[in-house]
Short mmCIF file of C-alpha atoms in Angstrom, two decimals:
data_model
loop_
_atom_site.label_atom_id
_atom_site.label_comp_id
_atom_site.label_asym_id
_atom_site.label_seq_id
_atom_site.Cartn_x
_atom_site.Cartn_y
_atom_site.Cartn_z
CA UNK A 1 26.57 -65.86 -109.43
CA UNK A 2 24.56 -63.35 -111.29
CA UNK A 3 21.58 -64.39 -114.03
CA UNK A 4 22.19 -61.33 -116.11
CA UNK A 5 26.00 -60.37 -117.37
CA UNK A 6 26.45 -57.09 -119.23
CA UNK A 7 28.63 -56.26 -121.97
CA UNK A 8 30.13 -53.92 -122.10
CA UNK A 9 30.86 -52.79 -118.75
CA UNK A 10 31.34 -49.24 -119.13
CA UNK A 11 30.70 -47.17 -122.39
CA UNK A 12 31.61 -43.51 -122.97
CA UNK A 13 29.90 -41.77 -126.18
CA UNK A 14 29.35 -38.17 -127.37
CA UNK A 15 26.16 -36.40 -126.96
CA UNK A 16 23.92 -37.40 -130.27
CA UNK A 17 25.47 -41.02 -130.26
CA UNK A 18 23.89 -44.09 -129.62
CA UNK A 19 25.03 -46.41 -127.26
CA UNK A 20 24.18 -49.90 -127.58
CA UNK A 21 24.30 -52.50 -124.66
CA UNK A 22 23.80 -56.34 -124.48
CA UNK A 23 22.75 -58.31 -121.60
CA UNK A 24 22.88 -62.59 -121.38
CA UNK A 25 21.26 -65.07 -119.07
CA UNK A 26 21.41 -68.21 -118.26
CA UNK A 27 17.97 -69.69 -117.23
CA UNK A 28 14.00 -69.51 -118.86
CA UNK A 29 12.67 -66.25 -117.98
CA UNK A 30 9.55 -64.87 -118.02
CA UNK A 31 10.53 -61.56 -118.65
CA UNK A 32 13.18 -58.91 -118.92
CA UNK A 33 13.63 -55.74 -117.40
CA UNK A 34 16.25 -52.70 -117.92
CA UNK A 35 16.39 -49.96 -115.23
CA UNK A 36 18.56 -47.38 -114.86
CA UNK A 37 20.55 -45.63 -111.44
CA UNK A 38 22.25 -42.33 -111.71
CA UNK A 39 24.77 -42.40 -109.15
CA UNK A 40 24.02 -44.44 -106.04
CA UNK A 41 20.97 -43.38 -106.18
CA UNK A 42 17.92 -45.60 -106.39
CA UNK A 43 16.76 -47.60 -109.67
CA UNK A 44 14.16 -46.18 -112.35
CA UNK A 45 12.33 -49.29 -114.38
CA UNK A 46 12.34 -48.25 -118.25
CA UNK A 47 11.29 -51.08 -120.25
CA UNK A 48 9.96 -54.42 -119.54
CA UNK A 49 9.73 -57.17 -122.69
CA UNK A 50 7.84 -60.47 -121.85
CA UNK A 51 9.49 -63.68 -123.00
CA UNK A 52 6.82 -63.79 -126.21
CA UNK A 53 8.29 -60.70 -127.06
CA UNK A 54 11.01 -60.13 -129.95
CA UNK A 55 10.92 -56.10 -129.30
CA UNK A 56 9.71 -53.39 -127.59
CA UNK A 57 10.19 -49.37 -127.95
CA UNK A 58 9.77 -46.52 -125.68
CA UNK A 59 10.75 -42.70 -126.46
CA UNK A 60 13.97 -43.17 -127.65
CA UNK A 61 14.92 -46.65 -126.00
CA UNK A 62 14.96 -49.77 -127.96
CA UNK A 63 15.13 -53.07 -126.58
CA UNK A 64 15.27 -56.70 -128.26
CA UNK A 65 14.82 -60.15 -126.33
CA UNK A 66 16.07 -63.29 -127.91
CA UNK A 67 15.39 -66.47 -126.18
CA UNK A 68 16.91 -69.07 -128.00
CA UNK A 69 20.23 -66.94 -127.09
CA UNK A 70 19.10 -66.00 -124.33
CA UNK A 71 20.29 -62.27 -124.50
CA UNK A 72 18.78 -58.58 -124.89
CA UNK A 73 20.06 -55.60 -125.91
CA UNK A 74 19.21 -52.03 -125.57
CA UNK A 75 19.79 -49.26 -127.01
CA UNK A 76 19.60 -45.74 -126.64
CA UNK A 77 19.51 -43.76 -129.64
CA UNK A 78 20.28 -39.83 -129.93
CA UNK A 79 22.21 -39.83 -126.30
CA UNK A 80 22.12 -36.90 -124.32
CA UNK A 81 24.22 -35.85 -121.12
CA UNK A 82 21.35 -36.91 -119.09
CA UNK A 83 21.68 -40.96 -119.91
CA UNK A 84 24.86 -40.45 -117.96
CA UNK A 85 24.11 -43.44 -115.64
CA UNK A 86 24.57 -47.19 -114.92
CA UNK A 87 22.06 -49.59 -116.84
CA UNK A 88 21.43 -53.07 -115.41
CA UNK A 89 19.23 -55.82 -117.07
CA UNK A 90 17.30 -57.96 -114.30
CA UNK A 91 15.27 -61.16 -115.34
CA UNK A 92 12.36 -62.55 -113.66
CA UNK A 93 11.10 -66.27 -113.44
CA UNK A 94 10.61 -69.62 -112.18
CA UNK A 95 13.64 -70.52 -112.57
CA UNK A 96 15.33 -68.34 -111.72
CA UNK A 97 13.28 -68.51 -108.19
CA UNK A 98 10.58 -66.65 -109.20
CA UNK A 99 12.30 -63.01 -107.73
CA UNK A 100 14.09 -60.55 -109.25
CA UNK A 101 17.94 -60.84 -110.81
CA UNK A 102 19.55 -58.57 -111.85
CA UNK A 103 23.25 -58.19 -113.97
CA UNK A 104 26.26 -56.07 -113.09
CA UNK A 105 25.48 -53.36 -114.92
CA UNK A 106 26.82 -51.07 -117.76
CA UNK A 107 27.82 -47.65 -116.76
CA UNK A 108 26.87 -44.97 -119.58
CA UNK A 109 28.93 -41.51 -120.11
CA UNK A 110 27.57 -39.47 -122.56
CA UNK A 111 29.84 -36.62 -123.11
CA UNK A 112 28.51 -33.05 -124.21
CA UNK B 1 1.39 -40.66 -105.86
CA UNK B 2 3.95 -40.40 -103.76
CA UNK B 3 7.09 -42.55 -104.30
CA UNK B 4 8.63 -45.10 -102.36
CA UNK B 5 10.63 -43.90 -99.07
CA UNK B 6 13.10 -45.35 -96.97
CA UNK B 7 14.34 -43.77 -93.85
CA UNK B 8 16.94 -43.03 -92.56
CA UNK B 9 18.65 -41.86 -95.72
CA UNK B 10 22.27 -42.23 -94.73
CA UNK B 11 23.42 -44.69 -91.55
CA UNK B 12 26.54 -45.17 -89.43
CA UNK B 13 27.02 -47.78 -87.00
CA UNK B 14 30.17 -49.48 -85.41
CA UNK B 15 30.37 -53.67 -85.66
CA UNK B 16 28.48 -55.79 -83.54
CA UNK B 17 25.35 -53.36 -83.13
CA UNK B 18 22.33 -53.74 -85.22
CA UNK B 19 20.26 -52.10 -87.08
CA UNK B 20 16.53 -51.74 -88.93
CA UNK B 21 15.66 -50.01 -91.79
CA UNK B 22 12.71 -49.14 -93.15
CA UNK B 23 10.80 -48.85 -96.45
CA UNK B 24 7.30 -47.22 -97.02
CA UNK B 25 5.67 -48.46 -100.43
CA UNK B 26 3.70 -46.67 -103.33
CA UNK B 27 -0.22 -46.46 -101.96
CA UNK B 28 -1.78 -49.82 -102.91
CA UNK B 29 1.33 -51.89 -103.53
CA UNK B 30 1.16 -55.03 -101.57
CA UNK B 31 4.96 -55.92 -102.67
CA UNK B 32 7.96 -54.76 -101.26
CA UNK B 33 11.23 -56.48 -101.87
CA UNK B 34 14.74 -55.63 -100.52
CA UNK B 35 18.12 -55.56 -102.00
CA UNK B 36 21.90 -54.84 -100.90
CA UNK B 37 24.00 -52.97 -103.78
CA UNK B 38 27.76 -53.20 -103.29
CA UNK B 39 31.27 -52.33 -105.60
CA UNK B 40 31.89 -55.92 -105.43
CA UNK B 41 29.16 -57.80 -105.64
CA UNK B 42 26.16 -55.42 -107.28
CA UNK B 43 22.54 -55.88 -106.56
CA UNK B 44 21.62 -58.78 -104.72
CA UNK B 45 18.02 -60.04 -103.74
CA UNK B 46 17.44 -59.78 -99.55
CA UNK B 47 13.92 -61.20 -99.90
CA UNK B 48 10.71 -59.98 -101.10
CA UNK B 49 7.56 -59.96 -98.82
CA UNK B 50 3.62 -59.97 -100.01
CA UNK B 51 0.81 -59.10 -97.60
CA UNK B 52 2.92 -59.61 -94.50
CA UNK B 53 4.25 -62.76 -95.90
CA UNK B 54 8.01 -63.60 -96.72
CA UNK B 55 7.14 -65.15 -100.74
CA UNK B 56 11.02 -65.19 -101.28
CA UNK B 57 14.58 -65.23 -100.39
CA UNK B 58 17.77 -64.40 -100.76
CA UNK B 59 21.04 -66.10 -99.84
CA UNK B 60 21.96 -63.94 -96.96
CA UNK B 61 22.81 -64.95 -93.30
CA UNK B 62 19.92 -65.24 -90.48
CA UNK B 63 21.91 -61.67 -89.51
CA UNK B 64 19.64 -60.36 -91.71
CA UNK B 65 15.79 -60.29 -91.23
CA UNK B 66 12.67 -58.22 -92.70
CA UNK B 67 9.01 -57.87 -91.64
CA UNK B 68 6.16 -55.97 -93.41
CA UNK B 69 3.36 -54.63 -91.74
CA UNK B 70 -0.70 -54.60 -92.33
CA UNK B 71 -0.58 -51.25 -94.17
CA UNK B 72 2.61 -53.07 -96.32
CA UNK B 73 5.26 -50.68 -94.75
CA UNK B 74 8.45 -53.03 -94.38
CA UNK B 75 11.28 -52.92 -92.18
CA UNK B 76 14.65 -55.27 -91.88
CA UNK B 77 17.05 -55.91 -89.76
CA UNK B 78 20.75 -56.38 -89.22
CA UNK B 79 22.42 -57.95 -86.20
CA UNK B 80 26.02 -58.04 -85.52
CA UNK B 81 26.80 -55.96 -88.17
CA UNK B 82 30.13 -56.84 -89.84
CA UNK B 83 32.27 -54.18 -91.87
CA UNK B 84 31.10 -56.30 -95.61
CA UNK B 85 27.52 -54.99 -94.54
CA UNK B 86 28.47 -51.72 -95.82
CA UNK B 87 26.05 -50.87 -98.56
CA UNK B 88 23.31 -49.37 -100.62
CA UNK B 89 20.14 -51.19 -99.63
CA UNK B 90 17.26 -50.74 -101.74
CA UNK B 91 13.42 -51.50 -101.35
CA UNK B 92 11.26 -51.72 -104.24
CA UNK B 93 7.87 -51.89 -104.63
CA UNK B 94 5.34 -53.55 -107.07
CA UNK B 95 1.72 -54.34 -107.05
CA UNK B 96 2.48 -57.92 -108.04
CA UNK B 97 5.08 -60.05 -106.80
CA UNK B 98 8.20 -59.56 -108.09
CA UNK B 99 9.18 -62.58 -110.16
CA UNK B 100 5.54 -62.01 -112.35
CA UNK B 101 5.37 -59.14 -115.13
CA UNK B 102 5.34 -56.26 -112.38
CA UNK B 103 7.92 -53.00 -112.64
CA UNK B 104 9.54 -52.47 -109.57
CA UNK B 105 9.34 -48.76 -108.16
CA UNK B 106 12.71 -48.50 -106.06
CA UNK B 107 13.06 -46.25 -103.41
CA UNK B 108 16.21 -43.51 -102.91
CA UNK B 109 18.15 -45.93 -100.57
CA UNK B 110 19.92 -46.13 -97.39
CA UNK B 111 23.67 -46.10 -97.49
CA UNK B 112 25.22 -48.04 -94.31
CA UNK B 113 28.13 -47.53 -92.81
CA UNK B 114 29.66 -50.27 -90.76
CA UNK B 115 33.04 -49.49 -88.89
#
């Protein structure tokens, strides 16, 4: 089974929208990362919030980590065609084995 | 820098063969892990090897196998390749190891075919 699960699992928004996903764990992490893929294609690392973190901003991505629920969310705010993609959520830690996990993934359409 | 590569790009092969796939990291990473993306079940962990040492492991058959070299170039393998083997496989790579506060630089993928 997978550490992270993503809710929702797909979202479709129009262009100036934001679009808000969640992403919940199970074990202690040390931190948590978001990536994005655009179709089948490889995965581009966005954001990555340590476990002592509470939030973290880059450009116009937002995410929050809370640990005693263990969840994150991010969001994107002022969407544009090109966050048309999937979003996954991967944690990282010794409990989890100490490699990377990731969730199933939310899949983003941002309509012009 | 260059970015991570992976060759071949695209990959057909029939059951039973095998076959190796290979992943060339960003300059000066020492990390390169490996993952299998499918429909059904997403992105899983292959393993993850650190100056030509396998740190970490999936849960995949002994089918499947991976090596890195001195210069941290990576390859792995498939034997008897069974039609479920169809996927996207990934390799990443990282300066650290993977499960430590290092972002993972994932190359474009190969895409095998298994009929």
């Amino acid at each position: 089974s997978q550490q992270g699960e993503e809710d929702p699992q797909a979202l479709s928004i129009q262009e100036g929208e934001n679009a808000t996903m969640n992403c919940s764990y199970k074990t202690s992490i040390n931190n948590l990362q978001w990536y994005r893929q655009n179709s089948g294609r490889g995965l581009v690392h966005l954001i990555l919030i340590r476990s002592n973190e509470r939030e973290k901003h880059s450009g116009r991505l937002r995410v929050t980590l809370d640990t005693s629920k263990k969840s994150s969310s991010l969001l994107i705010t002022a969407s544009r065609a090109a966050d048309t993609a999937s979003y996954f959520c991967a944690t990282a830690g010794k409990a989890a084995g100490n490699k990377l996990t990731f969730g199933g993934g939310t899949r983003v359409l941002v309509k012009p | 820098k260059a970015g991570v590569t992976q060759t071949p790009r695209y990959l057909i092969k029939t059951r039973g063969q095998q076959v190796t796939l290979s992943c060339s990291p960003i300059s000066g990473h020492r990390s390169v892990s490996w993952y299998q993306q499918t429909p059904g079940q997403g992105l899983q962990f292959l393993f993850e090897y650190f100056s030509e040492t396998q740190r970490n492991k999936g849960n995949f058959p002994g089918r499947f196998s991976g090596r890195q070299f001195s210069n941290s170039r990576s390859e792995m393998n498939v034997s008897t390749l069974e039609l479920g083997d169809s996927a996207l496989y990934l390799c990443a790579s990282s300066t650290g190891l993977a499960g430590g506060h290092n972002e993972q630089f994932f190359g474009p993928g190969t895409r095998l075919t298994v009929l």
